[in-house]
Amino acid sequence: MSEDYLWDGSGEVDSEIAHLEAVLGELRWKPRGRRLWRWWGVAAAAVLLLAAGISFFPRRGPVTSWELSLAGGKESVVRGGEVIETGSSMKATMKSEAVGEVNIDPNSRLRVVEARAGLQKFALDQGTIHAFIWARPATFVVDTPSAKTVDLGCQYTLRVDKDGSGFLSVETGWVAFEAEGVESFIPADAVCSTRQGRGPNTPYFRDAPKALSGALAEFDQSKSSTALRAVLAAARARDAFTLWHLLQRTKGEQRLEIYERFAGLVNLPASATQDGILHGDPNAMDAAWNALQLGDMAWWRTWQRKW
Amino acid sequence: MPTLEPRPDEAALVRSAQRGDRAAFGALYEQYERMVHGVLLAYVPFHDAEDLMQDVFVKALERLDSLREAGAFGGWLMAVARRTATDFLRGRRPVAGIESIAVRSTRPDSEAFEILGVIQRLPESYRETLILRLVEGMTGPEIAARTGLTADSVRVNLCRGMKLLRESLEVKKI
């Protein structure tokens, strides 16, 4: 493959890429003859919204990171250390032009721990937030009583129950979930729960077989080998992602059983040696992660730091 | 890391659009329409992507007052496009995932649709970058400039995505 050609069309023409460009070019956005009506459609919508009393353009005021709006209420600036609590029927929205938007469900309590350039840190004591973040990865961090969530460029929902346990569901992008030295990397379409004092449970895809998710919940609770075998038996190729996290959470015989199933589901490179994985060698684990084809571990390491 | 430094003309356009200059917003529309179409196409069927283009720019216009950092416009607009796509899919089928809907709804009536279906099954970061490169015809540097991703990230996504695409096409024998 010609990387130069793939990058910017320079260098020697790669015939396969050129073929793909020619075929897929049929689907390219073609504004000819439509651009005007499309653009005027946007403009017309703007006029209608203005007529309805909705302002598009900025009011002049103090520059702040976050603004809070309650349903039917005025916007107000959010300051460090503030606590946002919603009642039983109240929803709220926080917006920051450089970071993203956070919708807060009723019966929630969200604290602003720290808000500065490069780090926006909150604590969700209870309730549910829906975060839609466009800031660079690792900027938006939410502590919960049982784990810390670190946005890696995404849209997700985070819930904290009264007992401090939590549940994370990722819709796009990635979230890192961390506590007690245990880390989970959770991609779109995956979920992960936490329990206070234990850190994140093992993540899994929302479409995983019920036999897998049920057995996984039991294993996270009891570490039972019977439950583990049920997880391994139900795992599909896609669930190797779950098995990779299980490798990090087990030792001895259990880790060996997981490795054997994992190696049967994933085409492992030579650097992901059995010995390395069984001994938790970081290089072998990274190579095993890369074999999942969910993104290069080097990318995750770029954002790894003490939050 | 993503740059927040806008090109001078673009920053001026964003600020003018925020002051109510419709022509400036129109110019931004023309600069970003390919990127928005490509991002939508990473999630939704081809014909739905066309329909959603207008929704994305209407939403962007509604919310433009909240954007005070002109250099964040590309990444912000990309996020608006992603969210429009996910909201659209959620509205159609509340429970199913993005990939399964996108793939099932794309009618494989030509080689282009077949290959698009394969790309839509790839991980998110790869499919967006590959579609911007192979469908929308943007170069790697152009993708980095528009999306706010680093050049290195775009290069990695292109190379790894292309490798996965090749393997998938080989399996399907397209």
Short mmCIF file of C-alpha atoms in Angstrom, two decimals:
data_model
loop_
_atom_site.label_atom_id
_atom_site.label_comp_id
_atom_site.label_asym_id
_atom_site.label_seq_id
_atom_site.Cartn_x
_atom_site.Cartn_y
_atom_site.Cartn_z
CA MET A 1 0.00 0.00 0.00
CA SER A 2 1.30 3.46 -0.89
CA GLU A 3 0.98 5.47 2.32
CA ASP A 4 1.85 8.72 0.53
CA TYR A 5 -0.91 8.20 -1.98
CA LEU A 6 -3.37 7.32 0.78
CA TRP A 7 -2.28 10.39 2.76
CA ASP A 8 -2.49 13.12 0.16
CA GLY A 9 -2.62 11.55 -3.30
CA SER A 10 1.09 12.10 -3.87
CA GLY A 11 3.69 9.51 -4.83
CA GLU A 12 3.04 6.37 -6.80
CA VAL A 13 -0.63 5.73 -7.52
CA ASP A 14 -1.97 2.81 -5.51
CA SER A 15 -4.32 1.07 -7.94
CA GLU A 16 -6.53 -0.43 -5.24
CA ILE A 17 -7.01 2.89 -3.46
CA ALA A 18 -7.58 4.63 -6.79
CA HIS A 19 -10.28 2.04 -7.60
CA LEU A 20 -11.96 2.64 -4.25
CA GLU A 21 -11.83 6.41 -4.83
CA ALA A 22 -13.45 5.99 -8.24
CA VAL A 23 -16.21 3.69 -7.00
CA LEU A 24 -16.96 5.50 -3.75
CA GLY A 25 -16.76 8.88 -5.46
CA GLU A 26 -20.29 8.15 -6.70
CA LEU A 27 -21.47 8.74 -3.15
CA ARG A 28 -19.61 12.05 -2.75
CA TRP A 29 -21.59 15.11 -1.68
CA LYS A 30 -22.71 16.83 -4.87
CA PRO A 31 -23.93 20.30 -4.12
CA ARG A 32 -24.36 21.31 -7.77
CA GLY A 33 -27.85 22.66 -8.32
CA ARG A 34 -28.92 21.83 -4.81
CA ARG A 35 -26.63 24.03 -2.79
CA LEU A 36 -28.76 27.13 -3.15
CA TRP A 37 -32.00 25.62 -2.02
CA ARG A 38 -30.29 23.74 0.76
CA TRP A 39 -28.55 26.81 2.03
CA TRP A 40 -31.70 28.89 1.72
CA GLY A 41 -33.56 26.15 3.57
CA VAL A 42 -31.19 26.72 6.48
CA ALA A 43 -31.64 30.47 6.20
CA ALA A 44 -35.41 30.12 6.11
CA ALA A 45 -35.35 28.00 9.24
CA ALA A 46 -33.27 30.69 10.89
CA VAL A 47 -35.85 33.34 10.06
CA LEU A 48 -38.66 31.20 11.48
CA LEU A 49 -36.79 30.61 14.70
CA LEU A 50 -36.04 34.32 15.05
CA ALA A 51 -39.71 35.06 14.55
CA ALA A 52 -40.47 32.63 17.37
CA GLY A 53 -38.28 34.68 19.69
CA ILE A 54 -35.28 32.35 19.82
CA SER A 55 -31.99 34.20 19.60
CA PHE A 56 -29.14 32.78 17.52
CA PHE A 57 -26.60 35.39 18.27
CA PRO A 58 -24.64 36.10 21.40
CA ARG A 59 -25.65 38.35 24.17
CA ARG A 60 -22.72 40.40 25.41
CA GLY A 61 -21.73 39.23 28.86
CA PRO A 62 -18.90 37.82 30.91
CA VAL A 63 -16.97 35.02 29.26
CA THR A 64 -17.36 31.80 31.25
CA SER A 65 -16.69 28.16 30.60
CA TRP A 66 -20.11 26.76 31.41
CA GLU A 67 -23.60 28.14 31.39
CA LEU A 68 -26.46 26.44 33.16
CA SER A 69 -30.02 26.59 31.99
CA LEU A 70 -32.98 25.09 33.76
CA ALA A 71 -36.11 24.17 31.85
CA GLY A 72 -38.08 27.37 31.40
CA GLY A 73 -35.52 29.43 33.29
CA LYS A 74 -32.77 31.91 32.51
CA GLU A 75 -29.18 30.92 31.83
CA SER A 76 -26.65 31.46 34.60
CA VAL A 77 -22.90 31.17 34.84
CA VAL A 78 -21.53 28.07 36.54
CA ARG A 79 -18.69 28.71 39.01
CA GLY A 80 -16.13 26.38 40.57
CA GLY A 81 -17.32 24.61 43.70
CA GLU A 82 -20.97 25.07 42.89
CA VAL A 83 -23.43 22.23 43.36
CA ILE A 84 -26.21 21.69 40.84
CA GLU A 85 -29.16 19.80 42.19
CA THR A 86 -32.26 19.01 40.20
CA GLY A 87 -35.61 18.27 41.82
CA SER A 88 -37.93 15.40 41.09
CA SER A 89 -39.28 16.98 37.92
CA MET A 90 -36.49 19.36 36.96
CA LYS A 91 -33.99 18.96 34.15
CA ALA A 92 -30.99 21.18 33.53
CA THR A 93 -28.47 21.71 30.77
CA MET A 94 -24.87 22.90 31.04
CA LYS A 95 -23.10 24.11 27.93
CA SER A 96 -19.54 25.13 27.25
CA GLU A 97 -18.58 26.19 23.77
CA ALA A 98 -15.11 24.71 24.05
CA VAL A 99 -16.00 21.52 25.92
CA GLY A 100 -19.50 20.25 25.22
CA GLU A 101 -23.00 19.90 26.56
CA VAL A 102 -24.22 18.05 29.64
CA ASN A 103 -27.90 17.32 30.22
CA ILE A 104 -28.79 16.60 33.83
CA ASP A 105 -31.81 14.44 34.63
CA PRO A 106 -34.20 14.97 37.58
CA ASN A 107 -33.04 13.94 41.06
CA SER A 108 -29.37 14.50 40.26
CA ARG A 109 -26.55 16.17 42.16
CA LEU A 110 -23.52 17.37 40.19
CA ARG A 111 -20.59 19.30 41.72
CA VAL A 112 -18.08 21.45 39.87
CA VAL A 113 -14.73 20.32 41.25
CA GLU A 114 -12.37 22.15 38.91
CA ALA A 115 -12.84 24.08 35.70
CA ARG A 116 -9.74 25.35 33.96
CA ALA A 117 -8.16 25.17 30.53
CA GLY A 118 -7.38 21.53 29.76
CA LEU A 119 -9.32 20.04 32.66
CA GLN A 120 -13.03 20.22 33.44
CA LYS A 121 -13.62 18.06 36.50
CA PHE A 122 -17.03 17.31 37.97
CA ALA A 123 -18.40 14.92 40.58
CA LEU A 124 -21.73 13.17 40.09
CA ASP A 125 -22.94 12.21 43.57
CA GLN A 126 -26.30 10.92 42.43
CA GLY A 127 -28.54 10.86 39.39
CA THR A 128 -27.96 10.75 35.65
CA ILE A 129 -26.10 12.92 33.16
CA HIS A 130 -25.94 12.71 29.39
CA ALA A 131 -22.63 14.13 28.19
CA PHE A 132 -21.88 15.20 24.63
CA ILE A 133 -18.25 16.30 24.52
CA TRP A 134 -16.30 17.85 21.67
CA ALA A 135 -13.24 19.01 23.63
CA ARG A 136 -9.97 17.16 23.15
CA PRO A 137 -9.81 13.77 24.86
CA ALA A 138 -9.20 13.63 28.63
CA THR A 139 -10.46 17.17 29.18
CA PHE A 140 -13.84 16.23 30.67
CA VAL A 141 -13.65 14.10 33.81
CA VAL A 142 -16.48 13.02 36.12
CA ASP A 143 -15.86 11.45 39.52
CA THR A 144 -18.51 9.17 40.96
CA PRO A 145 -18.48 7.46 44.37
CA SER A 146 -17.30 4.24 42.71
CA ALA A 147 -15.21 5.23 39.67
CA LYS A 148 -13.85 8.08 37.62
CA THR A 149 -14.98 8.58 34.00
CA VAL A 150 -12.64 10.22 31.54
CA ASP A 151 -14.06 11.34 28.23
CA LEU A 152 -11.99 10.37 25.21
CA GLY A 153 -14.14 12.25 22.71
CA CYS A 154 -17.69 10.99 22.83
CA GLN A 155 -21.32 10.93 23.83
CA TYR A 156 -22.34 8.90 26.85
CA THR A 157 -24.79 8.48 29.72
CA LEU A 158 -23.61 8.08 33.31
CA ARG A 159 -25.89 7.09 36.18
CA VAL A 160 -25.11 6.97 39.91
CA ASP A 161 -27.56 5.20 42.23
CA LYS A 162 -28.21 6.01 45.88
CA ASP A 163 -25.87 3.25 47.07
CA GLY A 164 -22.98 4.79 45.09
CA SER A 165 -22.96 2.17 42.36
CA GLY A 166 -22.82 3.45 38.81
CA PHE A 167 -23.61 2.56 35.23
CA LEU A 168 -22.00 3.92 32.07
CA SER A 169 -23.37 3.55 28.56
CA VAL A 170 -21.33 4.88 25.63
CA GLU A 171 -23.11 5.96 22.45
CA THR A 172 -20.23 7.33 20.36
CA GLY A 173 -16.48 7.59 20.86
CA TRP A 174 -14.76 6.21 23.95
CA VAL A 175 -14.76 6.60 27.72
CA ALA A 176 -12.14 5.43 30.19
CA PHE A 177 -13.55 4.24 33.54
CA GLU A 178 -11.06 3.94 36.40
CA ALA A 179 -10.96 3.25 40.14
CA GLU A 180 -8.90 1.30 42.67
CA GLY A 181 -6.19 0.84 40.03
CA VAL A 182 -8.60 -0.96 37.70
CA GLU A 183 -9.17 0.56 34.25
CA SER A 184 -11.76 -0.07 31.58
CA PHE A 185 -11.77 1.37 28.07
CA ILE A 186 -15.33 1.49 26.84
CA PRO A 187 -16.18 2.04 23.18
CA ALA A 188 -19.45 3.00 21.50
CA ASP A 189 -22.23 0.44 22.00
CA ALA A 190 -20.63 -0.89 25.19
CA VAL A 191 -21.67 -0.54 28.84
CA CYS A 192 -19.99 -0.93 32.22
CA SER A 193 -21.23 -0.88 35.81
CA THR A 194 -19.33 -0.07 39.01
CA ARG A 195 -19.69 -0.82 42.69
CA GLN A 196 -18.37 1.36 45.46
CA GLY A 197 -15.00 0.18 46.72
CA ARG A 198 -14.48 -2.24 43.84
CA GLY A 199 -13.95 -0.07 40.81
CA PRO A 200 -15.42 -0.76 37.40
CA ASN A 201 -16.88 -4.14 36.60
CA THR A 202 -16.03 -5.76 33.29
CA PRO A 203 -17.41 -3.89 30.25
CA TYR A 204 -19.38 -5.61 27.52
CA PHE A 205 -21.21 -4.74 24.33
CA ARG A 206 -24.91 -3.97 24.66
CA ASP A 207 -25.72 -6.66 22.08
CA ALA A 208 -23.75 -9.35 23.94
CA PRO A 209 -25.66 -12.60 24.52
CA LYS A 210 -27.68 -12.60 27.74
CA ALA A 211 -25.79 -15.73 28.77
CA LEU A 212 -22.60 -13.68 28.68
CA SER A 213 -23.82 -10.54 30.45
CA GLY A 214 -25.58 -12.57 33.15
CA ALA A 215 -22.57 -14.78 33.84
CA LEU A 216 -20.29 -11.73 33.74
CA ALA A 217 -22.32 -9.99 36.45
CA GLU A 218 -22.02 -13.11 38.58
CA PHE A 219 -18.30 -13.40 37.95
CA ASP A 220 -17.67 -9.72 38.79
CA GLN A 221 -19.44 -10.33 42.09
CA SER A 222 -18.14 -13.77 43.09
CA LYS A 223 -15.07 -14.51 40.91
CA SER A 224 -16.60 -17.96 40.48
CA SER A 225 -14.85 -20.20 37.95
CA THR A 226 -18.23 -21.64 36.93
CA ALA A 227 -19.46 -18.18 36.01
CA LEU A 228 -16.22 -17.48 34.17
CA ARG A 229 -16.59 -20.61 32.06
CA ALA A 230 -20.14 -19.57 31.18
CA VAL A 231 -18.78 -16.19 30.02
CA LEU A 232 -16.13 -17.85 27.89
CA ALA A 233 -18.60 -20.30 26.37
CA ALA A 234 -20.98 -17.49 25.36
CA ALA A 235 -18.31 -15.14 24.00
CA ARG A 236 -18.48 -14.20 20.31
CA ALA A 237 -15.50 -12.82 18.38
CA ARG A 238 -16.62 -9.27 19.21
CA ASP A 239 -16.65 -10.15 22.92
CA ALA A 240 -12.88 -10.63 22.89
CA PHE A 241 -13.01 -7.00 24.01
CA THR A 242 -14.64 -8.20 27.25
CA LEU A 243 -12.14 -11.06 27.59
CA TRP A 244 -9.22 -8.60 27.26
CA HIS A 245 -10.53 -6.76 30.31
CA LEU A 246 -11.01 -10.07 32.14
CA LEU A 247 -7.36 -10.94 31.53
CA GLN A 248 -6.44 -7.86 33.54
CA ARG A 249 -8.71 -8.83 36.41
CA THR A 250 -7.66 -12.47 36.93
CA LYS A 251 -4.64 -14.59 37.78
CA GLY A 252 -3.43 -18.17 37.55
CA GLU A 253 -5.77 -20.82 36.16
CA GLN A 254 -8.57 -18.38 35.44
CA ARG A 255 -6.29 -16.15 33.38
CA LEU A 256 -5.04 -19.18 31.47
CA GLU A 257 -8.60 -20.25 30.63
CA ILE A 258 -9.42 -16.73 29.43
CA TYR A 259 -6.23 -16.56 27.38
CA GLU A 260 -7.03 -19.82 25.61
CA ARG A 261 -10.49 -18.62 24.62
CA PHE A 262 -9.17 -15.14 23.72
CA ALA A 263 -6.50 -16.62 21.46
CA GLY A 264 -9.21 -18.64 19.73
CA LEU A 265 -11.25 -15.52 18.97
CA VAL A 266 -8.50 -13.09 18.00
CA ASN A 267 -5.67 -13.31 15.51
CA LEU A 268 -2.85 -12.47 17.92
CA PRO A 269 0.45 -11.04 16.67
CA ALA A 270 3.76 -12.64 17.67
CA SER A 271 4.38 -9.89 20.22
CA ALA A 272 1.26 -10.91 22.18
CA THR A 273 2.93 -14.01 23.59
CA GLN A 274 1.11 -16.41 25.88
CA ASP A 275 3.81 -16.01 28.50
CA GLY A 276 3.67 -12.22 28.30
CA ILE A 277 -0.10 -12.10 28.62
CA LEU A 278 -0.21 -14.60 31.46
CA HIS A 279 2.36 -12.52 33.34
CA GLY A 280 0.58 -9.24 32.57
CA ASP A 281 3.44 -7.86 30.50
CA PRO A 282 2.28 -4.38 29.34
CA ASN A 283 3.75 -4.79 25.86
CA ALA A 284 2.01 -8.12 25.33
CA MET A 285 -1.27 -6.74 26.68
CA ASP A 286 -1.01 -3.70 24.41
CA ALA A 287 -0.34 -5.95 21.41
CA ALA A 288 -3.36 -8.07 22.37
CA TRP A 289 -5.47 -4.91 22.59
CA ASN A 290 -4.30 -3.76 19.18
CA ALA A 291 -5.35 -7.11 17.76
CA LEU A 292 -8.94 -6.27 18.77
CA GLN A 293 -8.82 -3.57 16.07
CA LEU A 294 -10.54 -1.04 18.27
CA GLY A 295 -7.79 1.54 17.95
CA ASP A 296 -4.10 1.58 18.72
CA MET A 297 -3.13 1.35 22.40
CA ALA A 298 -0.47 3.99 21.74
CA TRP A 299 -3.34 6.42 21.26
CA TRP A 300 -4.72 5.60 24.72
CA ARG A 301 -1.30 6.02 26.27
CA THR A 302 -1.14 9.51 24.77
CA TRP A 303 -3.97 10.56 27.04
CA GLN A 304 -2.95 8.56 30.09
CA ARG A 305 -2.12 10.73 33.04
CA LYS A 306 -3.03 11.27 36.68
CA TRP A 307 -6.50 12.70 36.68
CA MET B 1 -3.09 17.15 19.78
CA PRO B 2 -5.96 18.91 18.07
CA THR B 3 -5.25 22.49 17.22
CA LEU B 4 -7.65 25.23 18.19
CA GLU B 5 -5.94 27.80 15.98
CA PRO B 6 -8.30 28.63 13.14
CA ARG B 7 -7.19 29.91 9.78
CA PRO B 8 -7.60 33.69 9.90
CA ASP B 9 -10.29 33.85 7.20
CA GLU B 10 -12.26 31.09 8.86
CA ALA B 11 -12.12 32.69 12.29
CA ALA B 12 -13.43 35.90 10.75
CA LEU B 13 -16.24 33.98 9.07
CA VAL B 14 -17.24 32.32 12.33
CA ARG B 15 -17.30 35.65 14.15
CA SER B 16 -19.25 37.32 11.34
CA ALA B 17 -21.76 34.46 11.33
CA GLN B 18 -22.16 34.87 15.08
CA ARG B 19 -22.96 38.55 14.54
CA GLY B 20 -25.78 37.55 12.21
CA ASP B 21 -24.03 37.65 8.83
CA ARG B 22 -25.90 35.00 6.86
CA ALA B 23 -23.48 35.18 3.95
CA ALA B 24 -20.63 34.29 6.32
CA PHE B 25 -22.56 31.28 7.56
CA GLY B 26 -23.21 30.36 3.94
CA ALA B 27 -19.47 30.44 3.29
CA LEU B 28 -18.86 28.17 6.29
CA TYR B 29 -21.54 25.85 4.94
CA GLU B 30 -19.68 25.57 1.66
CA GLN B 31 -16.34 24.96 3.40
CA TYR B 32 -17.69 22.23 5.65
CA GLU B 33 -20.44 20.54 3.65
CA ARG B 34 -18.20 17.68 2.48
CA MET B 35 -16.96 17.01 6.00
CA VAL B 36 -20.49 16.99 7.44
CA HIS B 37 -21.74 14.71 4.67
CA GLY B 38 -18.82 12.34 5.26
CA VAL B 39 -19.43 12.18 9.01
CA LEU B 40 -23.15 11.51 8.49
CA LEU B 41 -22.34 8.82 5.95
CA ALA B 42 -20.24 7.03 8.55
CA TYR B 43 -23.42 6.33 10.51
CA VAL B 44 -26.55 6.50 8.37
CA PRO B 45 -27.60 5.19 4.94
CA PHE B 46 -26.65 7.28 1.93
CA HIS B 47 -30.08 8.77 1.21
CA ASP B 48 -30.64 9.66 4.87
CA ALA B 49 -27.26 11.41 4.98
CA GLU B 50 -28.43 13.76 2.22
CA ASP B 51 -31.61 14.56 4.13
CA LEU B 52 -29.79 15.15 7.41
CA MET B 53 -27.35 17.69 5.93
CA GLN B 54 -29.83 20.49 6.37
CA ASP B 55 -30.69 19.42 9.93
CA VAL B 56 -27.03 19.61 10.92
CA PHE B 57 -26.58 23.14 9.63
CA VAL B 58 -29.86 24.35 11.12
CA LYS B 59 -28.79 23.00 14.50
CA ALA B 60 -25.38 24.61 14.08
CA LEU B 61 -26.98 27.94 13.27
CA GLU B 62 -29.29 27.71 16.28
CA ARG B 63 -26.40 27.01 18.61
CA LEU B 64 -23.72 29.18 17.06
CA ASP B 65 -24.14 31.77 19.79
CA SER B 66 -22.67 29.34 22.30
CA LEU B 67 -19.42 28.95 20.32
CA ARG B 68 -16.98 31.55 21.54
CA GLU B 69 -13.78 29.84 20.41
CA ALA B 70 -13.73 30.21 16.64
CA GLY B 71 -10.97 27.61 16.31
CA ALA B 72 -13.26 24.94 17.74
CA PHE B 73 -15.78 25.31 14.89
CA GLY B 74 -14.71 22.26 12.85
CA GLY B 75 -14.65 19.83 15.78
CA TRP B 76 -17.83 21.32 17.17
CA LEU B 77 -19.67 20.99 13.84
CA MET B 78 -18.41 17.42 13.50
CA ALA B 79 -19.87 16.63 16.92
CA VAL B 80 -23.18 18.21 15.92
CA ALA B 81 -23.23 15.99 12.81
CA ARG B 82 -22.48 12.86 14.86
CA ARG B 83 -25.20 13.71 17.32
CA THR B 84 -27.71 14.40 14.55
CA ALA B 85 -26.94 10.97 13.11
CA THR B 86 -27.29 9.18 16.45
CA ASP B 87 -30.50 11.06 17.29
CA PHE B 88 -31.87 10.11 13.88
CA LEU B 89 -31.02 6.45 14.39
CA ARG B 90 -32.37 6.44 17.92
CA GLY B 91 -35.63 7.90 16.67
CA ARG B 92 -35.98 5.19 14.07
CA ARG B 93 -35.01 2.23 16.23
CA PRO B 94 -34.61 3.06 19.89
CA VAL B 95 -32.71 -0.03 20.97
CA ALA B 96 -30.49 -1.16 18.13
CA GLY B 97 -26.92 0.02 17.69
CA ILE B 98 -25.64 2.41 15.08
CA GLU B 99 -23.72 -0.12 13.06
CA SER B 100 -26.51 -2.62 12.70
CA ILE B 101 -29.01 -0.01 11.54
CA ALA B 102 -26.65 1.65 9.15
CA VAL B 103 -25.64 -1.62 7.60
CA ARG B 104 -29.13 -3.08 7.33
CA SER B 105 -30.63 0.05 5.85
CA THR B 106 -28.05 0.50 3.15
CA ARG B 107 -29.36 -1.21 0.04
CA PRO B 108 -26.48 -3.03 -1.62
CA ASP B 109 -27.56 -2.22 -5.15
CA SER B 110 -24.13 -1.23 -6.42
CA GLU B 111 -20.48 -1.81 -5.67
CA ALA B 112 -20.31 1.60 -3.99
CA PHE B 113 -23.08 0.71 -1.56
CA GLU B 114 -21.49 -2.67 -0.86
CA ILE B 115 -18.16 -1.07 0.01
CA LEU B 116 -19.84 1.66 2.04
CA GLY B 117 -21.60 -1.04 4.04
CA VAL B 118 -18.24 -2.64 4.81
CA ILE B 119 -16.74 0.69 5.89
CA GLN B 120 -19.74 1.36 8.15
CA ARG B 121 -18.88 -1.82 10.07
CA LEU B 122 -15.37 -0.57 10.90
CA PRO B 123 -14.59 1.17 14.21
CA GLU B 124 -15.87 4.73 14.36
CA SER B 125 -12.58 6.60 14.06
CA TYR B 126 -11.52 4.57 11.03
CA ARG B 127 -14.82 4.78 9.19
CA GLU B 128 -15.12 8.55 9.51
CA THR B 129 -11.57 9.17 8.31
CA LEU B 130 -11.80 6.63 5.47
CA ILE B 131 -15.09 8.08 4.21
CA LEU B 132 -13.69 11.61 4.27
CA ARG B 133 -10.68 10.38 2.26
CA LEU B 134 -12.22 7.85 -0.15
CA VAL B 135 -15.77 9.16 -0.58
CA GLU B 136 -15.44 12.90 -0.09
CA GLY B 137 -11.99 13.08 -1.69
CA MET B 138 -10.36 15.06 1.11
CA THR B 139 -6.62 14.66 1.66
CA GLY B 140 -5.11 13.71 5.02
CA PRO B 141 -3.93 17.28 5.78
CA GLU B 142 -7.34 18.62 4.81
CA ILE B 143 -9.09 16.14 7.12
CA ALA B 144 -6.81 17.15 9.99
CA ALA B 145 -7.44 20.85 9.35
CA ARG B 146 -11.20 20.47 9.14
CA THR B 147 -11.77 18.04 12.00
CA GLY B 148 -9.23 19.35 14.50
CA LEU B 149 -7.54 15.92 14.73
CA THR B 150 -3.76 15.81 14.66
CA ALA B 151 -2.09 14.87 11.39
CA ASP B 152 -0.61 11.83 13.14
CA SER B 153 -4.02 10.62 14.29
CA VAL B 154 -5.46 11.02 10.80
CA ARG B 155 -2.51 9.16 9.29
CA VAL B 156 -2.86 6.27 11.77
CA ASN B 157 -6.62 6.11 11.22
CA LEU B 158 -6.16 6.04 7.46
CA CYS B 159 -3.48 3.36 7.46
CA ARG B 160 -5.13 1.07 10.00
CA GLY B 161 -8.58 1.69 8.54
CA MET B 162 -7.37 0.91 5.03
CA LYS B 163 -5.76 -2.31 6.26
CA LEU B 164 -9.01 -3.39 7.92
CA LEU B 165 -11.03 -2.41 4.87
CA ARG B 166 -8.77 -4.49 2.63
CA GLU B 167 -9.13 -7.49 4.90
CA SER B 168 -12.91 -7.11 5.06
CA LEU B 169 -13.24 -6.72 1.30
CA GLU B 170 -11.08 -9.77 0.81
CA VAL B 171 -13.40 -11.77 3.04
CA LYS B 172 -16.47 -10.51 1.15
CA LYS B 173 -14.73 -10.84 -2.24
CA ILE B 174 -16.12 -7.54 -3.47
#
